[in-house]
Amino acid sequence: MVELKLSTRKRTEFIDITRQVQQAVTESGVQSGICVVYVPHTTAACTINEHADPDVARDIIGKLAELAPEEANYRHIEGNADAHIKAALCGTSEMVIIEDGKLQLGTWQGIFFCEFDGPRSRRVWVKIVPGRGG
Ligand code: ZN
């Protein structure tokens, strides 16, 4: 397993980690298999979406803020209930196919780490599972 370390700078931000994940795949030497990206946090997440236009991530962040405003009638007393909800909506892991040593992402797709309760030091676990053939 490879651990990526991130330092987030804002309370809410999406960080494109595609390059670091591909680097982990390259260094593994695996040509064909599966790459699992896992976020071991409850107020952060990961998602795959368009990374060509940064406005897409901004729009997702904006809509999540509407769905789960920072201040609302939450029961969780820690004051970050919105961050837990946003993390639940985005999800904890992504799985990407590896072929020819490359992450098989669509033309516009990138892998984002989603911070919802930063700034913090964060970790992302990347597990590369070799497959048969290829
Ligand atoms: Zn909390």
PDB file of C-alpha atoms and ligand atoms in Angstrom:
ATOM      1  CA  MET A   1       0.000   0.000   0.000  1.00  0.00           C
ATOM      2  CA  VAL A   2       1.161   3.511  -0.788  1.00  0.00           C
ATOM      3  CA  GLU A   3       0.237   6.385   1.506  1.00  0.00           C
ATOM      4  CA  LEU A   4      -0.094   9.861   0.034  1.00  0.00           C
ATOM      5  CA  LYS A   5       0.167  12.743   2.481  1.00  0.00           C
ATOM      6  CA  LEU A   6      -1.729  15.953   1.812  1.00  0.00           C
ATOM      7  CA  SER A   7      -1.859  19.297   3.590  1.00  0.00           C
ATOM      8  CA  THR A   8      -5.136  20.993   2.797  1.00  0.00           C
ATOM      9  CA  ARG A   9      -5.349  24.775   2.930  1.00  0.00           C
ATOM     10  CA  LYS A  10      -9.053  25.592   3.061  1.00  0.00           C
ATOM     11  CA  ARG A  11     -12.071  24.292   4.943  1.00  0.00           C
ATOM     12  CA  THR A  12     -13.508  22.963   1.705  1.00  0.00           C
ATOM     13  CA  GLU A  13     -11.484  22.204  -1.380  1.00  0.00           C
ATOM     14  CA  PHE A  14     -10.959  19.560  -4.037  1.00  0.00           C
ATOM     15  CA  ILE A  15      -7.353  18.570  -4.698  1.00  0.00           C
ATOM     16  CA  ASP A  16      -6.497  16.792  -7.935  1.00  0.00           C
ATOM     17  CA  ILE A  17      -4.424  13.736  -6.937  1.00  0.00           C
ATOM     18  CA  THR A  18      -4.470  12.005 -10.336  1.00  0.00           C
ATOM     19  CA  ARG A  19      -0.748  12.572 -10.922  1.00  0.00           C
ATOM     20  CA  GLN A  20       0.269  11.170  -7.510  1.00  0.00           C
ATOM     21  CA  VAL A  21      -1.948   8.103  -7.930  1.00  0.00           C
ATOM     22  CA  GLN A  22      -0.554   7.457 -11.422  1.00  0.00           C
ATOM     23  CA  GLN A  23       2.951   7.820  -9.979  1.00  0.00           C
ATOM     24  CA  ALA A  24       2.147   5.117  -7.407  1.00  0.00           C
ATOM     25  CA  VAL A  25       0.916   2.857 -10.221  1.00  0.00           C
ATOM     26  CA  THR A  26       4.054   3.530 -12.289  1.00  0.00           C
ATOM     27  CA  GLU A  27       6.356   2.823  -9.332  1.00  0.00           C
ATOM     28  CA  SER A  28       4.517  -0.435  -8.608  1.00  0.00           C
ATOM     29  CA  GLY A  29       5.401  -1.740 -12.067  1.00  0.00           C
ATOM     30  CA  VAL A  30       1.906  -3.208 -12.400  1.00  0.00           C
ATOM     31  CA  GLN A  31       0.760  -3.190 -16.032  1.00  0.00           C
ATOM     32  CA  SER A  32      -2.728  -4.604 -15.599  1.00  0.00           C
ATOM     33  CA  GLY A  33      -4.919  -4.609 -12.516  1.00  0.00           C
ATOM     34  CA  ILE A  34      -6.983  -2.487 -10.205  1.00  0.00           C
ATOM     35  CA  CYS A  35      -6.097   0.633  -8.259  1.00  0.00           C
ATOM     36  CA  VAL A  36      -8.094   1.394  -5.129  1.00  0.00           C
ATOM     37  CA  VAL A  37      -7.941   4.903  -3.712  1.00  0.00           C
ATOM     38  CA  TYR A  38      -9.170   5.025  -0.121  1.00  0.00           C
ATOM     39  CA  VAL A  39      -9.609   8.017   2.189  1.00  0.00           C
ATOM     40  CA  PRO A  40      -9.362   7.038   5.901  1.00  0.00           C
ATOM     41  CA  HIS A  41     -11.209  10.093   7.200  1.00  0.00           C
ATOM     42  CA  THR A  42     -14.820  10.901   8.077  1.00  0.00           C
ATOM     43  CA  THR A  43     -14.861  14.529   6.967  1.00  0.00           C
ATOM     44  CA  ALA A  44     -12.980  14.066   3.701  1.00  0.00           C
ATOM     45  CA  ALA A  45     -13.689  11.954   0.651  1.00  0.00           C
ATOM     46  CA  CYS A  46     -12.588  11.164  -2.862  1.00  0.00           C
ATOM     47  CA  THR A  47     -14.396  11.329  -6.147  1.00  0.00           C
ATOM     48  CA  ILE A  48     -13.734  11.073  -9.856  1.00  0.00           C
ATOM     49  CA  ASN A  49     -14.992  13.905 -12.001  1.00  0.00           C
ATOM     50  CA  GLU A  50     -13.937  16.463 -14.596  1.00  0.00           C
ATOM     51  CA  HIS A  51     -10.582  18.059 -13.864  1.00  0.00           C
ATOM     52  CA  ALA A  52     -10.125  19.932 -17.127  1.00  0.00           C
ATOM     53  CA  ASP A  53     -12.420  22.787 -16.085  1.00  0.00           C
ATOM     54  CA  PRO A  54     -11.867  23.806 -12.430  1.00  0.00           C
ATOM     55  CA  ASP A  55     -15.369  25.339 -12.395  1.00  0.00           C
ATOM     56  CA  VAL A  56     -16.818  21.808 -12.268  1.00  0.00           C
ATOM     57  CA  ALA A  57     -15.246  21.176  -8.837  1.00  0.00           C
ATOM     58  CA  ARG A  58     -16.334  24.666  -7.739  1.00  0.00           C
ATOM     59  CA  ASP A  59     -19.911  23.912  -8.810  1.00  0.00           C
ATOM     60  CA  ILE A  60     -19.905  20.596  -6.918  1.00  0.00           C
ATOM     61  CA  ILE A  61     -18.572  22.338  -3.791  1.00  0.00           C
ATOM     62  CA  GLY A  62     -21.232  25.048  -4.171  1.00  0.00           C
ATOM     63  CA  LYS A  63     -24.074  22.567  -4.516  1.00  0.00           C
ATOM     64  CA  LEU A  64     -22.828  20.490  -1.563  1.00  0.00           C
ATOM     65  CA  ALA A  65     -22.814  23.694   0.530  1.00  0.00           C
ATOM     66  CA  GLU A  66     -26.482  24.227  -0.400  1.00  0.00           C
ATOM     67  CA  LEU A  67     -27.374  20.632   0.467  1.00  0.00           C
ATOM     68  CA  ALA A  68     -25.447  20.658   3.767  1.00  0.00           C
ATOM     69  CA  PRO A  69     -24.940  24.218   5.031  1.00  0.00           C
ATOM     70  CA  GLU A  70     -22.260  24.747   7.675  1.00  0.00           C
ATOM     71  CA  GLU A  71     -24.814  26.004  10.187  1.00  0.00           C
ATOM     72  CA  ALA A  72     -28.032  24.057  10.576  1.00  0.00           C
ATOM     73  CA  ASN A  73     -29.982  22.165  13.187  1.00  0.00           C
ATOM     74  CA  TYR A  74     -27.470  19.307  13.466  1.00  0.00           C
ATOM     75  CA  ARG A  75     -27.177  16.961  16.444  1.00  0.00           C
ATOM     76  CA  HIS A  76     -23.415  16.254  16.115  1.00  0.00           C
ATOM     77  CA  ILE A  77     -21.875  18.640  18.651  1.00  0.00           C
ATOM     78  CA  GLU A  78     -18.407  18.809  17.113  1.00  0.00           C
ATOM     79  CA  GLY A  79     -19.566  21.543  14.746  1.00  0.00           C
ATOM     80  CA  ASN A  80     -18.616  19.779  11.543  1.00  0.00           C
ATOM     81  CA  ALA A  81     -21.788  17.821  10.775  1.00  0.00           C
ATOM     82  CA  ASP A  82     -21.929  19.383   7.312  1.00  0.00           C
ATOM     83  CA  ALA A  83     -18.464  17.970   6.580  1.00  0.00           C
ATOM     84  CA  HIS A  84     -19.561  14.455   7.584  1.00  0.00           C
ATOM     85  CA  ILE A  85     -22.625  14.728   5.328  1.00  0.00           C
ATOM     86  CA  LYS A  86     -20.612  15.998   2.353  1.00  0.00           C
ATOM     87  CA  ALA A  87     -18.077  13.187   2.851  1.00  0.00           C
ATOM     88  CA  ALA A  88     -20.918  10.657   2.929  1.00  0.00           C
ATOM     89  CA  LEU A  89     -22.301  12.019  -0.333  1.00  0.00           C
ATOM     90  CA  CYS A  90     -18.951  11.869  -2.133  1.00  0.00           C
ATOM     91  CA  GLY A  91     -17.773   8.526  -0.765  1.00  0.00           C
ATOM     92  CA  THR A  92     -14.668   7.058   0.779  1.00  0.00           C
ATOM     93  CA  SER A  93     -13.045   5.240  -2.113  1.00  0.00           C
ATOM     94  CA  GLU A  94     -12.684   4.981  -5.856  1.00  0.00           C
ATOM     95  CA  MET A  95     -11.526   2.083  -7.990  1.00  0.00           C
ATOM     96  CA  VAL A  96      -9.780   2.545 -11.322  1.00  0.00           C
ATOM     97  CA  ILE A  97      -8.738  -0.061 -13.884  1.00  0.00           C
ATOM     98  CA  ILE A  98      -5.025  -0.203 -14.777  1.00  0.00           C
ATOM     99  CA  GLU A  99      -3.997  -1.222 -18.290  1.00  0.00           C
ATOM    100  CA  ASP A 100      -0.583  -0.814 -19.900  1.00  0.00           C
ATOM    101  CA  GLY A 101       0.599   0.678 -16.605  1.00  0.00           C
ATOM    102  CA  LYS A 102      -1.870   3.551 -16.902  1.00  0.00           C
ATOM    103  CA  LEU A 103      -4.963   4.483 -14.940  1.00  0.00           C
ATOM    104  CA  GLN A 104      -7.880   4.012 -17.309  1.00  0.00           C
ATOM    105  CA  LEU A 105      -9.616   7.335 -16.828  1.00  0.00           C
ATOM    106  CA  GLY A 106     -11.859   9.048 -19.352  1.00  0.00           C
ATOM    107  CA  THR A 107     -10.572  12.042 -21.269  1.00  0.00           C
ATOM    108  CA  TRP A 108     -11.929  14.578 -18.789  1.00  0.00           C
ATOM    109  CA  GLN A 109     -11.721  12.513 -15.622  1.00  0.00           C
ATOM    110  CA  GLY A 110      -9.429  13.137 -12.699  1.00  0.00           C
ATOM    111  CA  ILE A 111      -9.265  11.788  -9.155  1.00  0.00           C
ATOM    112  CA  PHE A 112     -10.004  14.359  -6.493  1.00  0.00           C
ATOM    113  CA  PHE A 113      -9.331  14.351  -2.784  1.00  0.00           C
ATOM    114  CA  CYS A 114     -12.280  16.213  -1.255  1.00  0.00           C
ATOM    115  CA  GLU A 115     -11.572  18.211   1.897  1.00  0.00           C
ATOM    116  CA  PHE A 116     -14.639  19.267   3.874  1.00  0.00           C
ATOM    117  CA  ASP A 117     -13.177  20.165   7.269  1.00  0.00           C
ATOM    118  CA  GLY A 118      -9.748  21.603   6.602  1.00  0.00           C
ATOM    119  CA  PRO A 119      -7.196  22.834   6.782  1.00  0.00           C
ATOM    120  CA  ARG A 120      -5.679  19.596   8.045  1.00  0.00           C
ATOM    121  CA  SER A 121      -3.023  17.001   7.389  1.00  0.00           C
ATOM    122  CA  ARG A 122      -4.666  14.183   5.482  1.00  0.00           C
ATOM    123  CA  ARG A 123      -3.791  10.749   4.159  1.00  0.00           C
ATOM    124  CA  VAL A 124      -4.870   8.809   1.107  1.00  0.00           C
ATOM    125  CA  TRP A 125      -4.224   5.086   0.819  1.00  0.00           C
ATOM    126  CA  VAL A 126      -3.555   3.655  -2.623  1.00  0.00           C
ATOM    127  CA  LYS A 127      -3.658  -0.108  -3.103  1.00  0.00           C
ATOM    128  CA  ILE A 128      -2.557  -1.537  -6.421  1.00  0.00           C
ATOM    129  CA  VAL A 129      -3.806  -5.038  -7.117  1.00  0.00           C
ATOM    130  CA  PRO A 130      -2.203  -6.861 -10.050  1.00  0.00           C
ATOM    131  CA  GLY A 131      -4.583  -8.655 -12.368  1.00  0.00           C
ATOM    132  CA  ARG A 132      -4.105 -11.581 -14.698  1.00  0.00           C
ATOM    133  CA  GLY A 133      -3.027 -11.097 -18.267  1.00  0.00           C
ATOM    134  CA  GLY A 134      -2.523  -7.773 -20.012  1.00  0.00           C
TER     135      GLY A 134
HETATM  136 ZN    ZN B   1     -17.369  15.474  13.584  1.00  0.00          ZN
END
